[in-house]
Amino acid sequence: MDKSSQIGAEITVASNDQNSQHVVDLVKDARICMLTTCDADGALVSRPMGLQETEFDGDLWFFTDDASHKATEIGANPAVNVSFADSKGSSWTSISGSAQIVRDRQKTADLWSAPLKAWFPDGPDTPGLILIKVHADSAEYWEGPGSKVVQLLGMARAAVSKDPDQFPGDNATVNL
């Protein structure tokens, strides 16, 4: 992976396959995310969601109920953000895109997994069960060093030098 830029420095915009694959790897490592929609008053609303498909191909899939606020909000304004944090790997990924409600029994069955029964007790046949499909337009990621010691030393160096660019890490924006 090409070094993009350091945290606090200018953000590099990239669209090559290597950077896109890096976003795929970051998403796969951090399965729980925050889905942000816009409510009727224009306020941003975020809630935790579990990503359903491990093979990120530019689309993210989630289960929800058709009477949920997020389904209503997506119907009115499809612009969304999905953010992932992987504290073990010290990485954060923010994906911007557009969402749509999908009512597809076959796709629902394909994505179904047993832990979802906690929210949808009748399985894929739960009344009102729908999918949210988010088509990713761009992603921005931040990565710090995996070692907590290196992170602390980098923070100390940035504080002493009063230069946030001294904090070790990568930050890039990727057009998907």
N, CA, C and O of each residue as an XYZ file, in Angstrom:
704
protein
N       0.837     -1.181      0.000
C       0.000      0.000      0.000
C       0.878      1.238      0.000
O       1.846      1.332      0.755
N       0.532      2.172     -0.844
C       1.253      3.429     -0.868
C       0.927      4.202      0.400
O      -0.217      4.231      0.852
N       1.945      4.821      0.959
C       1.697      5.664      2.128
C       0.931      6.882      1.645
O       1.379      7.581      0.736
N      -0.218      7.138      2.247
C      -1.057      8.231      1.779
C      -0.630      9.539      2.406
O      -0.028     10.383      1.741
N      -0.928      9.711      3.648
C      -0.487     10.893      4.367
C      -0.633     10.598      5.841
O      -1.300      9.636      6.221
N      -0.030     11.398      6.659
C      -0.096     11.148      8.085
C      -1.310     11.839      8.666
O      -1.803     12.829      8.127
N      -1.783     11.296      9.779
C      -2.940     11.869     10.447
C      -2.639     13.322     10.755
O      -1.582     13.646     11.298
N      -3.575     14.198     10.406
C      -3.391     15.614     10.633
C      -2.825     16.328      9.421
O      -2.854     17.557      9.372
N      -2.311     15.598      8.440
C      -1.749     16.205      7.236
C      -2.814     16.248      6.158
O      -3.947     15.817      6.375
N      -2.448     16.770      4.995
C      -3.368     16.778      3.861
C      -3.832     15.361      3.564
O      -3.054     14.412      3.661
N      -5.079     15.226      3.208
C      -5.646     13.924      2.879
C      -5.372     13.622      1.420
O      -5.585     14.465      0.549
N      -4.905     12.431      1.164
C      -4.662     12.004     -0.198
C      -5.923     11.353     -0.751
O      -6.523     10.509     -0.085
N      -6.329     11.726     -1.942
C      -7.459     11.092     -2.599
C      -6.909     10.076     -3.571
O      -6.072     10.394     -4.417
N      -7.380      8.865     -3.448
C      -6.875      7.783     -4.278
C      -8.043      6.988     -4.845
O      -9.119      6.948     -4.249
N      -7.837      6.367     -5.973
C      -8.901      5.538     -6.537
C      -8.342      4.250     -7.136
O      -9.041      3.553     -7.871
N      -7.081      3.930     -6.823
C      -6.527      2.732     -7.426
C      -7.022      1.479     -6.721
O      -7.536      1.541     -5.604
N      -6.862      0.348     -7.383
C      -7.362     -0.916     -6.861
C      -6.726     -1.288     -5.533
O      -7.380     -1.898     -4.686
N      -5.462     -0.931     -5.334
C      -4.769     -1.272     -4.101
C      -5.424     -0.562     -2.906
O      -5.646     -1.186     -1.869
N      -5.730      0.718     -3.039
C      -6.390      1.447     -1.958
C      -7.820      0.973     -1.760
O      -8.292      0.896     -0.625
N      -8.519      0.652     -2.848
C      -9.870      0.105     -2.727
C      -9.836     -1.222     -1.991
O     -10.686     -1.471     -1.136
N      -8.874     -2.078     -2.302
C      -8.744     -3.361     -1.612
C      -8.435     -3.146     -0.139
O      -8.896     -3.909      0.709
N      -7.660     -2.116      0.173
C      -7.356     -1.828      1.573
C      -8.634     -1.461      2.330
O      -8.812     -1.882      3.473
N      -9.516     -0.690      1.714
C     -10.802     -0.369      2.333
C     -11.598     -1.649      2.562
O     -12.196     -1.820      3.625
N     -11.614     -2.547      1.588
C     -12.303     -3.834      1.719
C     -11.778     -4.579      2.946
O     -12.560     -5.103      3.739
N     -10.461     -4.627      3.100
C      -9.854     -5.334      4.230
C     -10.220     -4.688      5.559
O     -10.475     -5.394      6.534
N     -10.250     -3.369      5.616
C     -10.614     -2.674      6.853
C     -12.063     -2.953      7.239
O     -12.361     -3.171      8.414
N     -12.957     -2.948      6.267
C     -14.379     -3.204      6.530
C     -14.569     -4.634      7.017
O     -15.342     -4.885      7.942
N     -13.866     -5.563      6.394
C     -14.011     -6.966      6.756
C     -13.538     -7.221      8.189
O     -14.084     -8.081      8.880
N     -12.534     -6.480      8.630
C     -11.999     -6.665      9.977
C     -12.881     -6.055     11.065
O     -12.773     -6.447     12.226
N     -13.735     -5.120     10.721
C     -14.570     -4.422     11.710
C     -16.026     -4.595     11.321
O     -16.579     -3.739     10.630
N     -16.650     -5.658     11.737
C     -17.993     -6.038     11.287
C     -19.137     -5.191     11.848
O     -20.189     -5.099     11.217
N     -18.958     -4.576     13.008
C     -20.005     -3.737     13.593
C     -19.715     -2.300     13.200
O     -18.565     -1.861     13.206
N     -20.768     -1.573     12.858
C     -20.590     -0.203     12.380
C     -21.682      0.700     12.930
O     -22.584      0.258     13.641
N     -21.579      1.957     12.587
C     -22.631      2.921     12.877
C     -23.194      3.388     11.539
O     -22.457      3.882     10.686
N     -24.493      3.231     11.363
C     -25.190      3.705     10.166
C     -25.817      5.048     10.501
O     -26.590      5.161     11.452
N     -25.481      6.067      9.715
C     -26.000      7.419      9.950
C     -26.929      7.804      8.812
O     -26.573      7.732      7.636
N     -28.140      8.218      9.201
C     -29.142      8.710      8.262
C     -29.516     10.127      8.679
O     -29.017     10.646      9.678
N     -30.387     10.733      7.912
C     -30.861     12.081      8.199
C     -32.364     12.013      8.477
O     -33.124     11.509      7.650
N     -32.797     12.519      9.642
C     -34.225     12.437      9.963
C     -35.015     13.553      9.282
O     -34.442     14.377      8.569
N     -36.331     13.580      9.504
C     -37.210     14.535      8.830
C     -36.884     15.988      9.156
O     -37.197     16.885      8.373
N     -36.251     16.227     10.317
C     -35.874     17.589     10.706
C     -34.476     17.973     10.229
O     -34.015     19.084     10.489
N     -33.801     17.058      9.531
C     -32.455     17.331      9.033
C     -31.353     16.946      9.999
O     -30.178     17.167      9.707
N     -31.704     16.372     11.150
C     -30.705     15.959     12.127
C     -30.098     14.618     11.720
O     -30.786     13.741     11.198
N     -28.806     14.478     11.966
C     -28.142     13.210     11.704
C     -28.439     12.245     12.841
O     -28.397     12.619     14.013
N     -28.742     10.988     12.481
C     -29.075      9.960     13.459
C     -28.204      8.742     13.172
O     -28.184      8.234     12.051
N     -27.485      8.277     14.195
C     -26.611      7.113     14.036
C     -27.064      6.000     14.966
O     -27.549      6.237     16.072
N     -26.887      4.775     14.476
C     -27.202      3.618     15.303
C     -26.285      2.469     14.908
O     -25.858      2.370     13.758
N     -25.981      1.583     15.891
C     -25.109      0.449     15.573
C     -25.828     -0.561     14.691
O     -27.023     -0.816     14.845
N     -25.074     -1.122     13.771
C     -25.609     -2.133     12.855
C     -24.543     -3.204     12.654
O     -23.348     -2.944     12.794
N     -24.992     -4.403     12.326
C     -24.074     -5.490     12.002
C     -24.047     -5.700     10.503
O     -25.089     -5.909      9.882
N     -22.878     -5.646      9.928
C     -22.711     -5.860      8.490
C     -23.024     -7.315      8.182
O     -22.572     -8.210      8.896
N     -23.797     -7.563      7.120
C     -24.251     -8.915      6.830
C     -23.420     -9.670      5.818
O     -23.440    -10.901      5.804
N     -22.703     -8.981      4.987
C     -21.950     -9.680      3.950
C     -20.471     -9.382      4.135
O     -20.065     -8.222      4.200
N     -19.675    -10.430      4.219
C     -18.256    -10.220      4.464
C     -17.500     -9.843      3.201
O     -16.415     -9.268      3.289
N     -18.031    -10.145      2.055
C     -17.358     -9.816      0.799
C     -17.826     -8.445      0.333
O     -18.800     -8.333     -0.412
N     -17.136     -7.417      0.768
C     -17.495     -6.041      0.417
C     -17.091     -5.780     -1.031
O     -15.910     -5.820     -1.376
N     -18.087     -5.515     -1.869
C     -17.834     -5.273     -3.293
C     -18.258     -3.866     -3.695
O     -18.461     -3.581     -4.875
N     -18.388     -2.999     -2.710
C     -18.883     -1.653     -2.962
C     -20.290     -1.466     -2.420
O     -20.794     -0.345     -2.350
N     -20.929     -2.583     -2.032
C     -22.255     -2.541     -1.432
C     -22.192     -3.141     -0.029
O     -21.518     -4.144      0.204
N     -22.900     -2.514      0.887
C     -23.014     -3.002      2.260
C     -24.468     -3.404      2.484
O     -25.378     -2.724      2.009
N     -24.693     -4.488      3.194
C     -26.045     -5.007      3.411
C     -26.359     -5.102      4.897
O     -25.525     -5.531      5.695
N     -27.596     -4.689      5.265
C     -28.065     -4.732      6.639
C     -29.521     -5.194      6.659
O     -30.262     -4.986      5.699
N     -29.921     -5.823      7.766
C     -31.322     -6.187      7.995
C     -31.974     -5.128      8.873
O     -31.325     -4.543      9.739
N     -33.263     -4.886      8.644
C     -34.036     -4.009      9.518
C     -35.512     -4.335      9.344
O     -35.889     -5.181      8.532
N     -36.325     -3.658     10.111
C     -37.773     -3.781     10.015
C     -38.298     -2.643      9.151
O     -37.811     -1.516      9.243
N     -39.292     -2.933      8.310
C     -39.786     -1.889      7.404
C     -40.468     -0.735      8.130
O     -40.684      0.320      7.535
N     -40.816     -0.917      9.418
C     -41.426      0.170     10.188
C     -40.385      0.964     10.988
O     -40.753      1.848     11.763
N     -39.111      0.666     10.815
C     -38.071      1.347     11.592
C     -37.873      2.785     11.108
O     -38.185      3.127      9.968
N     -37.352      3.604     12.001
C     -37.052      4.994     11.642
C     -36.035      5.047     10.508
O     -36.160      5.864      9.596
N     -35.032      4.178     10.563
C     -33.989      4.231      9.524
C     -34.559      3.918      8.148
O     -34.124      4.504      7.157
N     -35.525      3.007      8.069
C     -36.145      2.694      6.776
C     -36.912      3.910      6.248
O     -36.845      4.223      5.060
N     -37.634      4.586      7.129
C     -38.372      5.790      6.748
C     -37.408      6.895      6.308
O     -37.636      7.566      5.302
N     -36.334      7.074      7.072
C     -35.359      8.117      6.758
C     -34.663      7.858      5.420
O     -34.434      8.789      4.648
N     -34.333      6.611      5.149
C     -33.699      6.262      3.872
C     -34.667      6.501      2.716
O     -34.263      6.939      1.638
N     -35.940      6.211      2.947
C     -36.948      6.464      1.917
C     -37.053      7.934      1.553
O     -37.316      8.276      0.400
N     -36.846      8.805      2.535
C     -36.945     10.247      2.301
C     -35.634     10.855      1.820
O     -35.641     11.823      1.058
N     -34.506     10.295      2.260
C     -33.187     10.838      1.902
C     -32.196      9.679      1.900
O     -31.791      9.223      2.970
N     -31.799      9.195      0.738
C     -30.939      8.005      0.678
C     -29.460      8.237      1.009
O     -28.696      7.273      1.063
N     -29.043      9.473      1.228
C     -27.641      9.736      1.561
C     -27.347      9.223      2.972
O     -28.029      9.589      3.928
N     -26.332      8.377      3.089
C     -25.983      7.792      4.380
C     -24.469      7.770      4.556
O     -23.703      7.982      3.617
N     -24.072      7.505      5.797
C     -22.675      7.259      6.121
C     -22.632      6.010      6.977
O     -23.494      5.797      7.831
N     -21.632      5.194      6.745
C     -21.418      3.994      7.543
C     -19.987      4.077      8.068
O     -19.042      4.177      7.286
N     -19.826      4.035      9.392
C     -18.487      4.152      9.961
C     -18.144      2.911     10.770
O     -18.968      2.367     11.505
N     -16.895      2.484     10.607
C     -16.375      1.285     11.257
C     -15.184      1.670     12.125
O     -14.406      2.555     11.769
N     -15.048      1.004     13.258
C     -13.874      1.173     14.111
C     -13.340     -0.209     14.456
O     -14.093     -1.086     14.881
N     -12.063     -0.393     14.276
C     -11.408     -1.642     14.640
C     -10.331     -1.291     15.651
O      -9.193     -1.000     15.285
N     -10.703     -1.322     16.938
C      -9.769     -0.888     17.972
C      -8.556     -1.807     18.072
O      -7.481     -1.353     18.464
N      -8.697     -3.080     17.730
C      -7.553     -3.997     17.768
C      -6.519     -3.594     16.724
O      -5.315     -3.633     16.978
N      -7.002     -3.208     15.553
C      -6.095     -2.822     14.486
C      -5.839     -1.331     14.432
O      -5.105     -0.858     13.565
N      -6.440     -0.576     15.357
C      -6.289      0.873     15.402
C      -6.628      1.517     14.068
O      -5.867      2.334     13.549
N      -7.786      1.140     13.516
C      -8.206      1.728     12.246
C      -9.663      2.163     12.329
O     -10.465      1.607     13.079
N      -9.971      3.174     11.534
C     -11.314      3.717     11.453
C     -11.617      3.956      9.984
O     -10.768      4.441      9.236
N     -12.836      3.613      9.577
C     -13.228      3.752      8.179
C     -14.599      4.403      8.120
O     -15.516      3.999      8.836
N     -14.738      5.406      7.271
C     -16.002      6.109      7.075
C     -16.378      5.981      5.601
O     -15.621      6.390      4.721
N     -17.553      5.409      5.342
C     -18.009      5.184      3.974
C     -19.237      6.033      3.708
O     -20.217      5.971      4.451
N     -19.184      6.820      2.655
C     -20.335      7.627      2.230
C     -20.969      6.972      1.019
O     -20.283      6.443      0.144
N     -22.284      7.017      0.984
C     -22.961      6.421     -0.158
C     -24.449      6.680     -0.127
O     -24.936      7.543      0.603
N     -25.160      5.914     -0.936
C     -26.613      6.042     -0.988
C     -27.233      4.691     -0.643
O     -26.743      3.634     -1.039
N     -28.317      4.765      0.102
C     -28.987      3.554      0.576
C     -30.320      3.364     -0.134
O     -30.941      4.314     -0.611
N     -30.730      2.125     -0.185
C     -32.058      1.816     -0.708
C     -32.634      0.655      0.085
O     -31.907     -0.174      0.630
N     -33.942      0.619      0.134
C     -34.651     -0.484      0.779
C     -34.830     -1.579     -0.262
O     -35.255     -1.320     -1.388
N     -34.496     -2.816      0.131
C     -34.599     -3.958     -0.794
C     -35.520     -4.993     -0.174
O     -35.340     -5.399      0.975
N     -36.507     -5.413     -0.950
C     -37.411     -6.495     -0.551
C     -37.184     -7.650     -1.521
O     -37.854     -7.758     -2.548
N     -36.251     -8.492     -1.185
C     -35.851     -9.601     -2.050
C     -35.705    -10.841     -1.178
O     -34.743    -10.957     -0.419
N     -36.651    -11.764     -1.282
C     -36.665    -12.956     -0.431
C     -35.402    -13.801     -0.619
O     -34.866    -14.344      0.347
N     -34.934    -13.909     -1.856
C     -33.746    -14.734     -2.105
C     -32.504    -14.106     -1.479
O     -31.703    -14.805     -0.860
N     -32.339    -12.804     -1.634
C     -31.181    -12.123     -1.037
C     -31.265    -12.191      0.488
O     -30.248    -12.366      1.160
N     -32.466    -12.054      1.030
C     -32.660    -12.171      2.472
C     -32.206    -13.544      2.947
O     -31.492    -13.653      3.944
N     -32.611    -14.581      2.248
C     -32.212    -15.944      2.616
C     -30.704    -16.132      2.467
O     -30.071    -16.786      3.295
N     -30.139    -15.563      1.419
C     -28.695    -15.695      1.186
C     -27.873    -15.044      2.300
O     -26.825    -15.566      2.681
N     -28.341    -13.910      2.821
C     -27.597    -13.166      3.834
C     -27.916    -13.595      5.265
O     -27.213    -13.212      6.200
N     -28.963    -14.380      5.434
C     -29.425    -14.735      6.769
C     -28.366    -15.517      7.543
O     -27.659    -16.355      6.984
N     -28.271    -15.220      8.859
C     -27.427    -16.004      9.760
C     -28.164    -16.173     11.090
O     -28.983    -15.330     11.459
N     -27.882    -17.233     11.788
C     -28.600    -17.595     13.016
C     -28.641    -16.492     14.076
O     -29.687    -16.322     14.703
N     -27.560    -15.726     14.317
C     -27.633    -14.690     15.363
C     -28.717    -13.632     15.117
O     -29.137    -12.958     16.057
N     -29.169    -13.479     13.883
C     -30.211    -12.500     13.583
C     -31.550    -12.847     14.219
O     -32.425    -11.988     14.326
N     -31.722    -14.113     14.646
C     -32.985    -14.525     15.288
C     -33.284    -13.712     16.546
O     -34.443    -13.600     16.946
N     -32.257    -13.148     17.173
C     -32.483    -12.323     18.362
C     -33.364    -11.120     18.036
O     -34.145    -10.678     18.879
N     -33.245    -10.592     16.832
C     -34.038     -9.430     16.411
C     -35.222     -9.828     15.534
O     -36.250     -9.152     15.519
N     -35.067    -10.912     14.818
C     -36.097    -11.351     13.870
C     -36.425    -12.814     14.164
O     -35.896    -13.716     13.513
N     -37.313    -13.051     15.162
C     -37.530    -14.399     15.697
C     -38.097    -15.417     14.701
O     -37.931    -16.621     14.896
N     -38.752    -14.962     13.657
C     -39.309    -15.895     12.668
C     -38.353    -16.128     11.509
O     -38.750    -16.625     10.454
N     -37.081    -15.764     11.712
C     -36.084    -15.989     10.666
C     -36.360    -15.116      9.456
O     -36.941    -14.038      9.582
N     -35.947    -15.576      8.286
C     -36.140    -14.790      7.064
C     -37.612    -14.518      6.737
O     -37.924    -13.667      5.905
N     -38.519    -15.257      7.407
C     -39.955    -15.061      7.173
C     -40.590    -14.092      8.158
O     -41.814    -13.960      8.183
N     -39.789    -13.410      8.971
C     -40.303    -12.447      9.938
C     -41.069    -11.354      9.184
O     -40.526    -10.736      8.269
N     -42.344    -11.113      9.571
C     -43.099    -10.048      8.907
C     -42.382     -8.702      9.027
O     -41.904     -8.342     10.102
N     -42.311     -7.967      7.928
C     -41.699     -6.642      7.921
C     -40.185     -6.651      7.742
O     -39.571     -5.585      7.684
N     -39.574     -7.820      7.653
C     -38.121     -7.894      7.491
C     -37.730     -7.409      6.094
O     -38.232     -7.904      5.085
N     -36.826     -6.435      6.060
C     -36.324     -5.900      4.790
C     -34.815     -5.766      4.869
O     -34.219     -5.924      5.935
N     -34.213     -5.477      3.746
C     -32.776     -5.242      3.675
C     -32.511     -3.775      3.361
O     -33.288     -3.114      2.671
N     -31.409     -3.292      3.879
C     -30.880     -1.992      3.479
C     -29.617     -2.286      2.686
O     -28.720     -2.987      3.154
N     -29.564     -1.743      1.484
C     -28.375     -1.871      0.649
C     -27.751     -0.490      0.537
O     -28.400      0.463      0.105
N     -26.484     -0.390      0.929
C     -25.755      0.870      0.828
C     -24.728      0.717     -0.279
O     -23.844     -0.138     -0.214
N     -24.856      1.549     -1.286
C     -23.858      1.568     -2.358
C     -22.823      2.623     -1.994
O     -23.139      3.808     -1.892
N     -21.586      2.181     -1.798
C     -20.513      3.071     -1.371
C     -19.997      3.906     -2.539
O     -19.696      3.378     -3.609
N     -19.901      5.206     -2.321
C     -19.331      6.115     -3.314
C     -17.877      6.426     -2.999
O     -17.033      6.470     -3.893
N     -17.591      6.643     -1.717
C     -16.222      6.957     -1.311
C     -16.014      6.498      0.124
O     -16.963      6.274      0.875
N     -14.745      6.365      0.476
C     -14.392      5.978      1.841
C     -13.181      6.786      2.275
O     -12.324      7.143      1.466
N     -13.132      7.058      3.548
C     -11.938      7.658      4.120
C     -11.520      6.771      5.278
O     -12.356      6.317      6.060
N     -10.233      6.531      5.382
C      -9.771      5.713      6.492
C      -8.603      6.367      7.198
O      -7.856      7.166      6.635
N      -8.482      5.988      8.458
C      -7.394      6.433      9.310
C      -6.832      5.185      9.961
O      -7.584      4.334     10.437
N      -5.533      5.074      9.983
C      -4.895      3.941     10.630
C      -3.746      4.435     11.482
O      -2.908      5.220     11.040
N      -3.729      3.958     12.706
C      -2.608      4.224     13.583
C      -1.774      2.967     13.679
O      -2.201      1.903     13.230
N      -0.611      3.071     14.246
C       0.201      1.879     14.429
C      -0.500      0.897     15.367
O      -1.205      1.311     16.287
N      -0.310     -0.373     15.141
C      -0.977     -1.398     15.946
C      -0.511     -1.428     17.386
O      -1.287     -1.793     18.270
N       0.718     -1.059     17.648
C       1.274     -1.105     18.987
C       0.831      0.121     19.788
O       0.971      1.252     19.322
N       0.302     -0.102     20.980
C      -0.111      1.000     21.854
C       1.099      1.835     22.276
O       0.988      3.049     22.447
N       2.251      1.185     22.443
C       3.466      1.906     22.819
C       3.849      2.889     21.710
O       4.174      4.044     21.986
N       3.810      2.430     20.457
C       4.152      3.305     19.328
C       3.146      4.445     19.239
O       3.525      5.578     18.943
N       1.862      4.161     19.493
C       0.843      5.216     19.476
C       1.140      6.268     20.537
O       1.102      7.466     20.259
N       1.435      5.818     21.752
C       1.721      6.763     22.841
C       2.962      7.591     22.550
O       2.979      8.797     22.796
N       4.002      6.949     22.026
C       5.219      7.695     21.674
C       4.926      8.722     20.580
O       5.424      9.846     20.625
N       4.110      8.324     19.592
C       3.739      9.249     18.520
C       2.938     10.425     19.040
O       3.146     11.559     18.607
N       2.018     10.166     19.973
C       1.234     11.251     20.569
C       2.142     12.195     21.351
O       2.002     13.416     21.272
N       3.069     11.618     22.102
C       3.994     12.439     22.880
C       4.854     13.293     21.951
O       5.049     14.480     22.213
N       5.372     12.707     20.870
C       6.197     13.452     19.916
C       5.386     14.576     19.272
O       5.891     15.686     19.101
N       4.113     14.289     18.910
C       3.251     15.311     18.309
C       2.976     16.439     19.303
O       2.949     17.610     18.923
N       2.769     16.086     20.591
C       2.489     17.099     21.609
C       3.712     17.973     21.873
O       3.597     19.195     21.963
N       4.873     17.352     21.995
C       6.100     18.097     22.285
C       6.455     19.017     21.125
O       6.848     20.165     21.332
N       6.317     18.510     19.907
C       6.689     19.304     18.731
C       5.577     20.259     18.304
O       5.782     21.120     17.448
N       4.397     20.099     18.910
C       3.212     20.879     18.527
C       2.910     20.721     17.043
O       2.435     21.645     16.383
N       3.200     19.516     16.533
C       2.990     19.196     15.120
C       2.218     17.878     15.033
O       2.811     16.809     15.184
N       0.887     17.937     14.790
C       0.100     16.707     14.741
C       0.550     15.747     13.638
O       0.218     14.562     13.680
N       1.296     16.241     12.658
C       1.786     15.364     11.592
C       2.835     14.389     12.105
O       3.192     13.447     11.398
N       3.330     14.591     13.301
C       4.312     13.675     13.881
C       3.671     12.397     14.398
O       4.366     11.432     14.715
N       2.341     12.389     14.483
C       1.657     11.174     14.917
C       1.706     10.160     13.785
O       1.260     10.455     12.676
N       2.240      8.970     14.045
C       2.390      7.993     12.964
C       1.043      7.409     12.564
O       0.231      7.060     13.421
N       0.812      7.306     11.269
C      -0.420      6.699     10.785
C      -0.703      7.119      9.360
O      -0.030      7.985      8.801
N      -1.706      6.493      8.785
C      -2.113      6.782      7.415
C      -3.543      7.300      7.400
O      -4.371      6.926      8.231
N      -3.811      8.173      6.432
C      -5.145      8.707      6.222
C      -5.299      8.911      4.728
O      -4.463      9.559      4.098
N      -6.367      8.361      4.153
C      -6.602      8.552      2.725
C      -8.096      8.517      2.432
O      -8.875      7.894      3.153
N      -8.469      9.196      1.369
C      -9.828      9.133      0.842
C      -9.765      8.337     -0.451
O      -8.908      8.578     -1.302
N     -10.690      7.378     -0.590
C     -10.692      6.479     -1.747
C     -12.028      6.601     -2.464
O     -13.083      6.424     -1.853
N     -11.987      6.899     -3.741
C     -13.211      6.896     -4.550
C     -13.494      5.451     -4.959
O     -12.644      4.774     -5.538
N     -14.689      5.003     -4.648
C     -15.034      3.598     -4.917
C     -15.882      3.456     -6.169
O     -16.258      2.344     -6.537
